[in-house]
XYZ file of C-alpha atoms in Angstrom:
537
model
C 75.666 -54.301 172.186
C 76.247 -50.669 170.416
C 73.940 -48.540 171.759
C 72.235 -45.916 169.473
C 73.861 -42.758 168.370
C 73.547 -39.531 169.796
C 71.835 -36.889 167.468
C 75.078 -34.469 168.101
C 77.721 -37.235 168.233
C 81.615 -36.227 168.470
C 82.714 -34.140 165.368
C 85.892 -34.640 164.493
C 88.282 -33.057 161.222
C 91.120 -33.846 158.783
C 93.092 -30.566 157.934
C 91.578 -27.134 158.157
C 87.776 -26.986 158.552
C 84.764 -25.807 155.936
C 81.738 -27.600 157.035
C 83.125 -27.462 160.565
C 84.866 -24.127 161.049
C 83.908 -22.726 163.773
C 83.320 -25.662 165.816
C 85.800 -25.109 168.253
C 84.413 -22.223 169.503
C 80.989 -22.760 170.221
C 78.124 -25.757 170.177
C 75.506 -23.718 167.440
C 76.398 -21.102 165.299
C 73.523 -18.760 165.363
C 73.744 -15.566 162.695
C 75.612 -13.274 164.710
C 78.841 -16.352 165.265
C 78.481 -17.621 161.450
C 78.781 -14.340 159.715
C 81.976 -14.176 161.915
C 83.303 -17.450 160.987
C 81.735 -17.520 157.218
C 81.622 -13.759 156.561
C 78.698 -12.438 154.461
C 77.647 -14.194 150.726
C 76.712 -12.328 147.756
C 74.064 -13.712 145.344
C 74.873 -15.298 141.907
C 72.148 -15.740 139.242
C 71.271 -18.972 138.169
C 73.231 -19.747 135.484
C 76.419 -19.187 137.913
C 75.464 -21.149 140.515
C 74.984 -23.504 138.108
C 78.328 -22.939 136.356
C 80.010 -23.260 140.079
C 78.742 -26.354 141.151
C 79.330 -27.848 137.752
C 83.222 -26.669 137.792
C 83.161 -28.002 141.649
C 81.906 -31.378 140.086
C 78.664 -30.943 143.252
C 77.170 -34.152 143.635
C 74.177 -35.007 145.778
C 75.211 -36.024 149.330
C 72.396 -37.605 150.020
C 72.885 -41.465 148.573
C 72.137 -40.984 145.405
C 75.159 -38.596 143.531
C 73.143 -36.822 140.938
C 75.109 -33.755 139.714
C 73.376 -30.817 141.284
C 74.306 -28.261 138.169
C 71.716 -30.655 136.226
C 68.960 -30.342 138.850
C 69.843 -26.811 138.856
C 69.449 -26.311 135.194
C 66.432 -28.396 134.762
C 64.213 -26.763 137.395
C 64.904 -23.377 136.036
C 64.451 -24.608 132.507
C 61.043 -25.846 133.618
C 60.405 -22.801 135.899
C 60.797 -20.572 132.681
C 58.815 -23.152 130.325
C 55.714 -23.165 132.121
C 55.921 -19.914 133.682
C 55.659 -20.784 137.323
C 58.011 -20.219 140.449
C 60.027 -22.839 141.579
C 60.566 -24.184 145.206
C 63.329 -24.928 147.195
C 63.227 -27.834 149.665
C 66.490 -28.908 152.092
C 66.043 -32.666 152.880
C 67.277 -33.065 156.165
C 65.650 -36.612 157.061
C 68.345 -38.619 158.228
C 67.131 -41.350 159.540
C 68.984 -44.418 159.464
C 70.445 -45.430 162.590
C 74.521 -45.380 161.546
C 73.782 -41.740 159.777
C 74.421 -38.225 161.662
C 76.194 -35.884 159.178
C 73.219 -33.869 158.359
C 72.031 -34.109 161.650
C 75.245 -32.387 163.020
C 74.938 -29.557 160.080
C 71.601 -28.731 161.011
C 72.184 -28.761 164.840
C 75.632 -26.857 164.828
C 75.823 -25.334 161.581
C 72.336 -24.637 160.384
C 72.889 -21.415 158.786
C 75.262 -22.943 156.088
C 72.537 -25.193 155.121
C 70.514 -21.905 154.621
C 73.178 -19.618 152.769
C 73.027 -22.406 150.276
C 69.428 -23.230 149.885
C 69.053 -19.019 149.696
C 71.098 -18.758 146.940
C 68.997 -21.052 144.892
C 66.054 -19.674 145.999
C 67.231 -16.050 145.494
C 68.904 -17.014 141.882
C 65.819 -19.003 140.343
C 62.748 -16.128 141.728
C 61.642 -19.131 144.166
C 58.970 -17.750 146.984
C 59.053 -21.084 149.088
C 61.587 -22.961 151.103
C 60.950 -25.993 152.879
C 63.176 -27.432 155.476
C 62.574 -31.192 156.078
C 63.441 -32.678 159.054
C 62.612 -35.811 161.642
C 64.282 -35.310 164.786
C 62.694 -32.548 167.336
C 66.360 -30.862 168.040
C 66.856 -30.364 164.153
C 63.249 -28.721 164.454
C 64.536 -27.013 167.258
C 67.885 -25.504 165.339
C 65.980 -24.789 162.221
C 62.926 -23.286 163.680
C 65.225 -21.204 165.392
C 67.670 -19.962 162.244
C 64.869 -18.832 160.415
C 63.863 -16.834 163.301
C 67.411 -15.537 163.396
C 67.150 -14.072 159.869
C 63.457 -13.057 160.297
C 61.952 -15.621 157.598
C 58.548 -16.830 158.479
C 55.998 -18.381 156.383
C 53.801 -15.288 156.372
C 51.529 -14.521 153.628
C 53.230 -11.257 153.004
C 56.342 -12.608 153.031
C 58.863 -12.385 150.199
C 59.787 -15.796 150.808
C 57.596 -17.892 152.700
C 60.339 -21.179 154.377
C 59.353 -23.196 157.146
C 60.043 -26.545 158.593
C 58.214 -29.828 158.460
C 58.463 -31.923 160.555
C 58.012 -36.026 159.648
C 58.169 -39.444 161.618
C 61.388 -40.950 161.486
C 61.555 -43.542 158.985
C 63.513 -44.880 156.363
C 61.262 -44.151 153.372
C 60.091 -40.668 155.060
C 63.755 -39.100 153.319
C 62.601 -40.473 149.881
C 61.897 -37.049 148.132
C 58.774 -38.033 146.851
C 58.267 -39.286 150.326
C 58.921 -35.619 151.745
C 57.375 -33.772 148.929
C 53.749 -35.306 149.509
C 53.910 -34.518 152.803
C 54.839 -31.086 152.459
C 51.589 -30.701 149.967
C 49.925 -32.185 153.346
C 49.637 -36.219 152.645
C 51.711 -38.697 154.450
C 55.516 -38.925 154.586
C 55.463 -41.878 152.503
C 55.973 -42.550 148.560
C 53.339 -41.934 146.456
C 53.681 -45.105 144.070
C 54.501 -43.632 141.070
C 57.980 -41.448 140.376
C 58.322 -38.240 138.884
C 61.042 -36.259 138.610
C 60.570 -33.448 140.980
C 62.911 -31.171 138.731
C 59.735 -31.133 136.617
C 56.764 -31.574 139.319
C 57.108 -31.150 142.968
C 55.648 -29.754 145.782
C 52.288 -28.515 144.464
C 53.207 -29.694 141.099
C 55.413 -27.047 140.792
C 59.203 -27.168 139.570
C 61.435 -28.259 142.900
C 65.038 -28.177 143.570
C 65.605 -30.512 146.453
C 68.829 -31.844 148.033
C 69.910 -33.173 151.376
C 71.146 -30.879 153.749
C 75.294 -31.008 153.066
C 74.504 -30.455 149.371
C 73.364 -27.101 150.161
C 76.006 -26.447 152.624
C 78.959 -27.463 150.171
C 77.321 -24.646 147.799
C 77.917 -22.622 150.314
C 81.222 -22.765 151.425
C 81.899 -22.642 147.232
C 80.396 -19.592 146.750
C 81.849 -18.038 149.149
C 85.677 -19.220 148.525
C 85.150 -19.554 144.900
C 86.130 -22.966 142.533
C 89.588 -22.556 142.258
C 90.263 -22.287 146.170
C 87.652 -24.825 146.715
C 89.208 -27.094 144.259
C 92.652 -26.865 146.501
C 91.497 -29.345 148.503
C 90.759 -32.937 147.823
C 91.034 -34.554 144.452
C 91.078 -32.749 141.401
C 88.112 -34.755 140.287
C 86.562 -35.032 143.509
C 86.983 -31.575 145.312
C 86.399 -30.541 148.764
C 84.891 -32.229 152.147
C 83.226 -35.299 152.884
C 81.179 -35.236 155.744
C 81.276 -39.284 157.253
C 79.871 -40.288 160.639
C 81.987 -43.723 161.938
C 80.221 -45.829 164.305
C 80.257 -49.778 163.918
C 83.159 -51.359 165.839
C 85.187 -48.350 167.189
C 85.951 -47.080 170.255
C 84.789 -43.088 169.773
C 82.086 -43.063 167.226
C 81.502 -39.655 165.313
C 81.071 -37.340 162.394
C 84.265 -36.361 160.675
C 84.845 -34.078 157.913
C 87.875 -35.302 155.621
C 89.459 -33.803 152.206
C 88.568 -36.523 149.541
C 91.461 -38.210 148.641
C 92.167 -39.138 152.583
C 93.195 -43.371 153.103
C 89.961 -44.894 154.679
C 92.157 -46.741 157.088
C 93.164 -43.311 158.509
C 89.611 -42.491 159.346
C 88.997 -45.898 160.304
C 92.265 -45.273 162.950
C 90.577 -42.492 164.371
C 87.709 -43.655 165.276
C 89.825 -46.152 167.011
C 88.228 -49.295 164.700
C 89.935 -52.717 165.138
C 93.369 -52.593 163.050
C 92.587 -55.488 160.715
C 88.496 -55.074 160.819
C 86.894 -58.415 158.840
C 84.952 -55.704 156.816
C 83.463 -52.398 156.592
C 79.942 -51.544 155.493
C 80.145 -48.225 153.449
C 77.659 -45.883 152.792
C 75.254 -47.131 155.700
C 72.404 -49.694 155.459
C 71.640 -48.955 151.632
C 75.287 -49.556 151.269
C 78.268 -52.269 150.188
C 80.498 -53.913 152.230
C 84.317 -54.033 151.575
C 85.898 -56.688 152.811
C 89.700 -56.670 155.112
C 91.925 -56.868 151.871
C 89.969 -54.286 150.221
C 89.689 -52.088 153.334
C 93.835 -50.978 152.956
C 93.052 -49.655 149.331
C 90.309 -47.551 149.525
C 90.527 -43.810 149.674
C 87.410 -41.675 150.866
C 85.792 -40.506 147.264
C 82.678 -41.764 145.727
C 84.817 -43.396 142.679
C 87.721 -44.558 144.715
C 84.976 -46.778 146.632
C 82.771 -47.530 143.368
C 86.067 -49.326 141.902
C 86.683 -51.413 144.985
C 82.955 -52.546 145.115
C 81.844 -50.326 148.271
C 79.401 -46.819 148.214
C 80.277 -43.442 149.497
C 75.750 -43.338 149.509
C 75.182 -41.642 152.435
C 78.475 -41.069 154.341
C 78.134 -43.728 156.765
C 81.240 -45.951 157.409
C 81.008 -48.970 160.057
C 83.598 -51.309 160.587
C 83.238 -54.911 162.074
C 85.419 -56.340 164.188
C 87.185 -59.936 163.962
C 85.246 -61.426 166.890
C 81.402 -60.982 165.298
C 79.613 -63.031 163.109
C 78.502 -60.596 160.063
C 76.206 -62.700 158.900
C 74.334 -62.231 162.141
C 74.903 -58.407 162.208
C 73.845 -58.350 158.655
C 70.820 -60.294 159.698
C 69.570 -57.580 162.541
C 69.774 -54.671 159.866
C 67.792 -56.804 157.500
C 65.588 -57.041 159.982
C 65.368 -53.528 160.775
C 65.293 -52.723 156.995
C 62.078 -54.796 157.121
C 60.509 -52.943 159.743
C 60.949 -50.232 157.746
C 58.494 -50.895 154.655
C 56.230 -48.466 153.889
C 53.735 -51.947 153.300
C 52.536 -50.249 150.147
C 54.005 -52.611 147.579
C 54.437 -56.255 147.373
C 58.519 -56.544 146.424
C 59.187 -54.423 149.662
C 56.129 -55.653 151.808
C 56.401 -59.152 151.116
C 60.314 -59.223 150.104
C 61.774 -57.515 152.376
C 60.820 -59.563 155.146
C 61.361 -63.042 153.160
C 64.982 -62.015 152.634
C 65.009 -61.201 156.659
C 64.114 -64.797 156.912
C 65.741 -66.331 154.438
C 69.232 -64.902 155.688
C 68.031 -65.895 159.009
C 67.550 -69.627 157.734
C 70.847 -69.941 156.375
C 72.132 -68.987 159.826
C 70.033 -71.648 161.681
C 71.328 -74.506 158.962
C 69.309 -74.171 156.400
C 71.829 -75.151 153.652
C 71.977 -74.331 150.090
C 68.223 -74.036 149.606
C 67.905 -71.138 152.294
C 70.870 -69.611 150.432
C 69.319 -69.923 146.700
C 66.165 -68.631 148.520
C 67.522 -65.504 149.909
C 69.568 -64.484 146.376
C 66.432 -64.883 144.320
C 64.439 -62.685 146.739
C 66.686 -60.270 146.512
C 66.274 -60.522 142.451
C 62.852 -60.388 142.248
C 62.448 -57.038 144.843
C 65.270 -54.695 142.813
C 63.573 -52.443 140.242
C 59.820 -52.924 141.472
C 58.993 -50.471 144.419
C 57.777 -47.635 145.122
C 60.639 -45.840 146.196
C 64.715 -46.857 146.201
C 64.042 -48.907 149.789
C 64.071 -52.044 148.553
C 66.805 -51.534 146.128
C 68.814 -50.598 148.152
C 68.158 -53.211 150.603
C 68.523 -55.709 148.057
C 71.846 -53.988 147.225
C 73.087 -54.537 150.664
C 71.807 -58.189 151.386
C 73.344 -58.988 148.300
C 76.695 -57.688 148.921
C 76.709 -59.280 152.115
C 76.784 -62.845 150.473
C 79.268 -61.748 148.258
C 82.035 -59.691 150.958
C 81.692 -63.090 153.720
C 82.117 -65.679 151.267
C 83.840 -67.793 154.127
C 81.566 -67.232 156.962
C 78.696 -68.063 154.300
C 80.416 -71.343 153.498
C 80.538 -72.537 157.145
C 77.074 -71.702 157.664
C 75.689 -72.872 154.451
C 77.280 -75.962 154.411
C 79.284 -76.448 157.984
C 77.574 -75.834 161.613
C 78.096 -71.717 161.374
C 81.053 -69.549 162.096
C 81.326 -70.553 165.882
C 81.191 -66.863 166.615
C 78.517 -64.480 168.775
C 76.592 -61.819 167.541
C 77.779 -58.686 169.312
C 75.812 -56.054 167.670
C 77.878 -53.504 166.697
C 75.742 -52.307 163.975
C 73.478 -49.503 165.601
C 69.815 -49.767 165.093
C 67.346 -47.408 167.043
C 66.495 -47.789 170.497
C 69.510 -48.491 171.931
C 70.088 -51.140 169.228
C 67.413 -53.346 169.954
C 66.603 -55.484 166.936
C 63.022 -54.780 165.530
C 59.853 -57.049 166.354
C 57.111 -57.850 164.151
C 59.165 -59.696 161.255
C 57.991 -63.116 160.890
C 60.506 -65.914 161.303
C 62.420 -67.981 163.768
C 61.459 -70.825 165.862
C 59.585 -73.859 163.914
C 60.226 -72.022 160.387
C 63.719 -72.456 160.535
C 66.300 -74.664 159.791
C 67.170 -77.338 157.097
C 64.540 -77.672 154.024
C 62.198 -80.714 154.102
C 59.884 -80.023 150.999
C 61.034 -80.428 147.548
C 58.882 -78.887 145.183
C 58.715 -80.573 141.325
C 57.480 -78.759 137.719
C 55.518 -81.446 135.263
C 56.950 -80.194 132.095
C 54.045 -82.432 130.670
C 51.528 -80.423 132.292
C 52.738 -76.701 132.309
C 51.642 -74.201 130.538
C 53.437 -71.456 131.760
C 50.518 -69.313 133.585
C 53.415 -68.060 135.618
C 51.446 -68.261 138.939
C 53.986 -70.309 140.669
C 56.729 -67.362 140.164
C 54.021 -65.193 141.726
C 53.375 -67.061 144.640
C 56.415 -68.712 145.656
C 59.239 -66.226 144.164
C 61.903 -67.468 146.557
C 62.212 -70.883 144.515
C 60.600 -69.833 140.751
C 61.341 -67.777 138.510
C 60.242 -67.019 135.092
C 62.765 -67.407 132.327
C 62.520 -65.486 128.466
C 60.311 -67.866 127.086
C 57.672 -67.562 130.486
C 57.911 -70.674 131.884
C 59.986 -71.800 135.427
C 63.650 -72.021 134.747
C 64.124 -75.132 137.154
C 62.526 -78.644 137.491
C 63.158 -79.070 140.993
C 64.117 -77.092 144.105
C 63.982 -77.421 148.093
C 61.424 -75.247 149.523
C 62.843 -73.231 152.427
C 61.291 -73.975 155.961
C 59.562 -70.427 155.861
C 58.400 -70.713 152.721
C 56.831 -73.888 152.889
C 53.102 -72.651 153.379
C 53.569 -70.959 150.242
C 54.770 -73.674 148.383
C 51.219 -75.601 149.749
C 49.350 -72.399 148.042
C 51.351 -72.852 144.679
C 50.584 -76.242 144.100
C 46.945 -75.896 144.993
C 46.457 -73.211 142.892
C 48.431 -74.123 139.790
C 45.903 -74.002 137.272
C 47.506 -77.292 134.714
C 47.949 -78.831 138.391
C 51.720 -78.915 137.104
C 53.015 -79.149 140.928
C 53.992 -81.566 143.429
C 55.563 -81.388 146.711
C 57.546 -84.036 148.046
C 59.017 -84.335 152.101
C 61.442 -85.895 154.309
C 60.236 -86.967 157.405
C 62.438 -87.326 160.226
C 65.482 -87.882 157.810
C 64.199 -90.978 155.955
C 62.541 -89.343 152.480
C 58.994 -89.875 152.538
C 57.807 -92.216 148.975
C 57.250 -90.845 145.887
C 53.926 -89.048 145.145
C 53.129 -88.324 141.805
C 50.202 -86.579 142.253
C 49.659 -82.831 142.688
C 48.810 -82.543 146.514
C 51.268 -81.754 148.990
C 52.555 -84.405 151.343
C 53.082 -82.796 155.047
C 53.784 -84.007 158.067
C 51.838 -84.663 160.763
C 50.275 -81.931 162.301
C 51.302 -79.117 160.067
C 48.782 -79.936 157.255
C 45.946 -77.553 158.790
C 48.083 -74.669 159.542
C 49.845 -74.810 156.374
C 46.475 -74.661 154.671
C 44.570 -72.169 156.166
C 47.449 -69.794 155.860
C-alpha cells in the first residue's frame, strides 16, 4: 500500500531550472541565497504586470486556469471604482493527498512566491497580504520569509502580510473557503459565490492565486516575455510544476518545459512502462487511459484534447496488476470524507456515489451502475463550492477510461485482480471511515421500484428522495417507469413510496432468487426482518 507523501518529496527537473534554480545548492532559500540565485526585481505598475502575464498567456495553477491578466485587471478596475485598496492573498492550501508542488515552493523556494505576490501588491496600492497555508512546515517557511524581509502585520506597517494557518481539508483551498477564514469565520465555503475580484476579504477587491501562480510572475518579470517565452510552447510558455506519485518507484515534484512527452515524466518517476491508466490533474481530475497515455504532452490543452486535466499538477499512474475500479473506489471514499456537510448534492451525494461504485464492485449489476452515473448527474452544478464537481468529474471519468474492467464487474464476477493502493490518501494511505456502505447494503438489487402513470402527478418528490433511480425530465415528471433499486438505496426507496403524495409508487422484491408476486398496491414488500429497520430509517 503507497504510503503518504512527504511534505518535501524528491524534486526533480527537465532542462535548466526557474522554479527550481537553486536547488542544488541548498534545502531553503532564505533572502540572502535567493537574491543570489534570482538577483533583485524591480516593480512594474499595474497595467504591466498585467500586460506581462497576458503576453506570457499566465494561467492559474491552481485547478482552475483562469487567465491571471483578467483577475489582474478586474481587481484594479474595482479597486479604482469604489475607491478602496485591494488585497493580495497567496493560496497555498494544498491539500489533497497526490499534490506537493506548492508545498515544495513554499518550503524551498518561498521567497519567489513573495517577489510575485509583492509585485501585485506594490503595483495595485494593496496594504494587506495574506499567505494561506495548512501544513505547520509551510507555516514554518513562510513565517520565517516574512521575517527575512522585515514584513509583519503591524499596525504601522506599510504593508501589513501574515500567514493563516487552516485545517487541512479539501474544501479549506476553495478561495471563498480561505477568504472567510481570513475575515475570522471557518475555513469552509460560505454557500453562496462571489467573485472575489469584486468582494473579498473584508469585502474588499482581492487578487488571489495559488502559490506557483505568483512564483511564475516572478521568474517573468524578472527574465522578461520574450526569454520566458523560449521555453515551452509558444502557446503554452514556461514550467510546469507536477508532483508524480501513483505507481512509480521514486515519487516527486518535477518541473518540466510544457511541450515535454508525458511518458518521459512518467519514465522518470520510474512508472510501469505500459501503465493501464493515469489519473491527471489529481483527485478533481480525468483519467487517460494506456493508448492515450503515449500521446499526451504536458500542457493544459495537449491534455484537454485527449480527455485528461493538467488541474492541479498531479499525475499518478496505475499499474497493470490493480484493479482501478477499487483504487478509484478508496479516493471516492476519501473525497466523501471530505464534505464540508453543508449542502445536500455533496453531503448526501458524495457518499451515495462512494457506495454506489462500491456496489458495482461487490456485483451489483447494471442497477448499481445506472445508480452511481445518475448520482453523479444530479451533484454537478449544485454545491457550495467546486468539491463535488469535481468529484463528480472524476467518478465519472472513471466509468468512462475502464470500460473493460467495468464490464467484468458489472456484468461478470469482477476483474480477478487485488486492490493494491497505489493511490495515496492521508495517513499513510489508510482509506477513510465514517462513509456508510458495505456489508448487508451491498451486492445485487432485489427491489424494483414502479411509477403509476395513472396516478402521478408529477410533485417531483420521488426525484428528491431517491435521486439515484429518478429523475425529472422537461415536462417534470420521472423519465422511467421502472428501475432496480440499489441495495443501499433501498431504505430510501421505502421513504419514496410512503411519501408519494398521488401514492403513484410501488416496490416490488425478489426473495431468495424466486420473484416475490405481484403487488399492485403502493406499500413496499420487504423481506423478512428488514421491514422495521428500513422504516424507521
Amino acid at each position: 500500500m503507497n504510503e503518504a507523501l512527504p511534505d518535501v518529496p524528491e524534486v526533480r527537473v527537465v532542462g535548466l531550472p526557474q522554479l527550481t534554480s537553486g536547488f542544488d545548492l541548498v534545502e531553503r532559500l532564505d533572502l540572502p541565497m535567493h537574491l543570489k540565485v534570482h538577483g533583485p526585481l524591480e516593480p512594474l505598475g499595474g497595467e504591466q504586470l498585467a500586460q506581462l502575464s497576458e503576453r506570457i498567456n499566465l494561467k492559474g495553477r491552481g485547478g482552475a486556469g483562469f487567465p491571471f491578466h483578467k483577475k489582474l485587471r478586474s481587481v484594479a478596475e474595482t479597486a479604482i471604482k469604489r475607491g478602496v485598496r485591494p488585497v493580495v492573498v497567496v493560496n497555498g492550501s494544498e491539500d489533497e493527498p497526490a499534490c506537493r508542488k506548492d508545498t515544495v515552493l513554499i518550503n524551498r523556494a518561498p521567497h519567489l512566491i513573495l517577489d510575485g505576490a509583492l509585485l501585485c501588491a506594490e503595483a495595485m496600492g494593496a496594504r494587506t497580504l495574506v499567505i494561506g497555508v495548512t501544513r505547520e512546515s509551510t507555516q514554518r517557511s513562510m513565517e520565517a520569509a516574512l521575517a527575512e524581509r522585515g514584513l509583519s502585520n503591524g499596525r504601522r506597517s506599510a504593508l501589513r502580510a501574515r500567514v493563516q494557518r487552516n485545517p487541512v481539508r479539501m474544501v479549506t483551498g476553495a478561495a471563498a473557503s480561505l477568504i472567510r477564514s481570513i475575515d475570522g469565520g471557518p475555513a469552509l465555503p460560505p454557500g453562496r459565490k462571489v467573485s472575489a475580484s469584486r468582494s473579498g476579504v473584508g469585502g474588499a477587491p482581492t487578487l488571489l492565486s495559488n502559490a506557483e501562480t505568483f512564483a511564475q510572475l516572478a521568474i517573468a518579470a524578472r527574465i522578461g516575455p520574450e526569454r520566458y517565452g523560449n521555453t515551452g510552447l509558444y502557446d503554452e510558455p514556461g514550467t510546469v510544476m507536477l508532483t508524480v506519485s501513483g505507481a512509480v518507484a521514486r515519487p516527486m515534484v518535477i518541473e518540466v518545459p510544457t511541450g515535454v512527452p508525458l511518458r518521459y515524466v512518467l519514465q522518470l518517476a520510474g512508472a510501469p512502462p505500459v501503465p493501464q491508466g493515469v489519473l491527471t490533474g489529481g483527485y478533481h481530475g480525468k483519467w487517460i487511459d494506456a493508448a492515450t497515455v503515449g500521446e499526451a504532452i504536458v500542457s493544459r490543452n495537449s491534455l484537454q484534447q485527449v480527455g485528461g486535466s493538467l488541474g492541479a499538477g498531479a499525475i499518478l499512474p496505475i499499474g497493470q496488476d490493480t484493479c482501478p475500479l477499487g483504487e478509484s473506489l478508496r479516493v471516492a471514499q476519501w473525497l466523501a470524507e471530505e464534505s464540508a456537510g453543508q449542502c445536500g448534492p455533496c453531503y448526501l451525494g458524495l457518499p451515495a456515489a462512494a457506495r454506489g461504485l462500491e456496489d458495482i464492485l461487490n456485483g451489483g449489476g447494471p442497477a448499481a451502475l445506472e445508480a452511481v452515473k445518475q448520482v453523479a448527474r444530479n451533484v454537478k452544478r449544485r454545491g457550495a463550492c467546486s468539491h463535488p464537481d469535481g468529484s463528480a468529474m472524476f467518478l465519472e471519468s472513471t466509468l468512462k477510461a475502464f470500460t473493460d474492467d467495468l464490464a467484468a464487474h458489472v456484468l461478470g464476477n469482477g476483474c480477478g485482480r487485488r486492490v493494491e493502493g497505489v493511490l495515496p490518501l492521508f495517513e499513510g494511505g489508510r482509506a477513510p471511515t465514517g462513509v456508510p456502505g458495505g456489508g448487508e447494503e451491498n451486492g445485487p438489487s432485489r427491489q424494483k421500484i414502479y411509477v403509476d402513470w395513472t396516478l402521478c402527478r408529477g410533485h417531483g418528490l420521488c426525484a428528491d428522495i431517491l435521486p439515484e433511480v429518478f429523475q425529472l425530465g422537461a415536462d417534470g415528471f420521472p423519465t422511467i417507469a421502472q428501475a432496480e433499486v440499489p441495495r443501499f438505496a433501498e431504505a430510501k426507496a421505502v421513504r419514496a413510496v410512503r411519501r408519494c403524495p398521488a401514492l403513484a409508487l410501488r416496490i416490488e422484491e425478489e426473495a431468495r432468487g424466486q420473484a416475490a408476486p405481484s403487488s399492485r398496491t403502493n406499500l413496499p414488500v420487504l423481506s423478512p426482518g428488514r421491514g422495521r429497520r428500513a422504516l424507521g430509517r
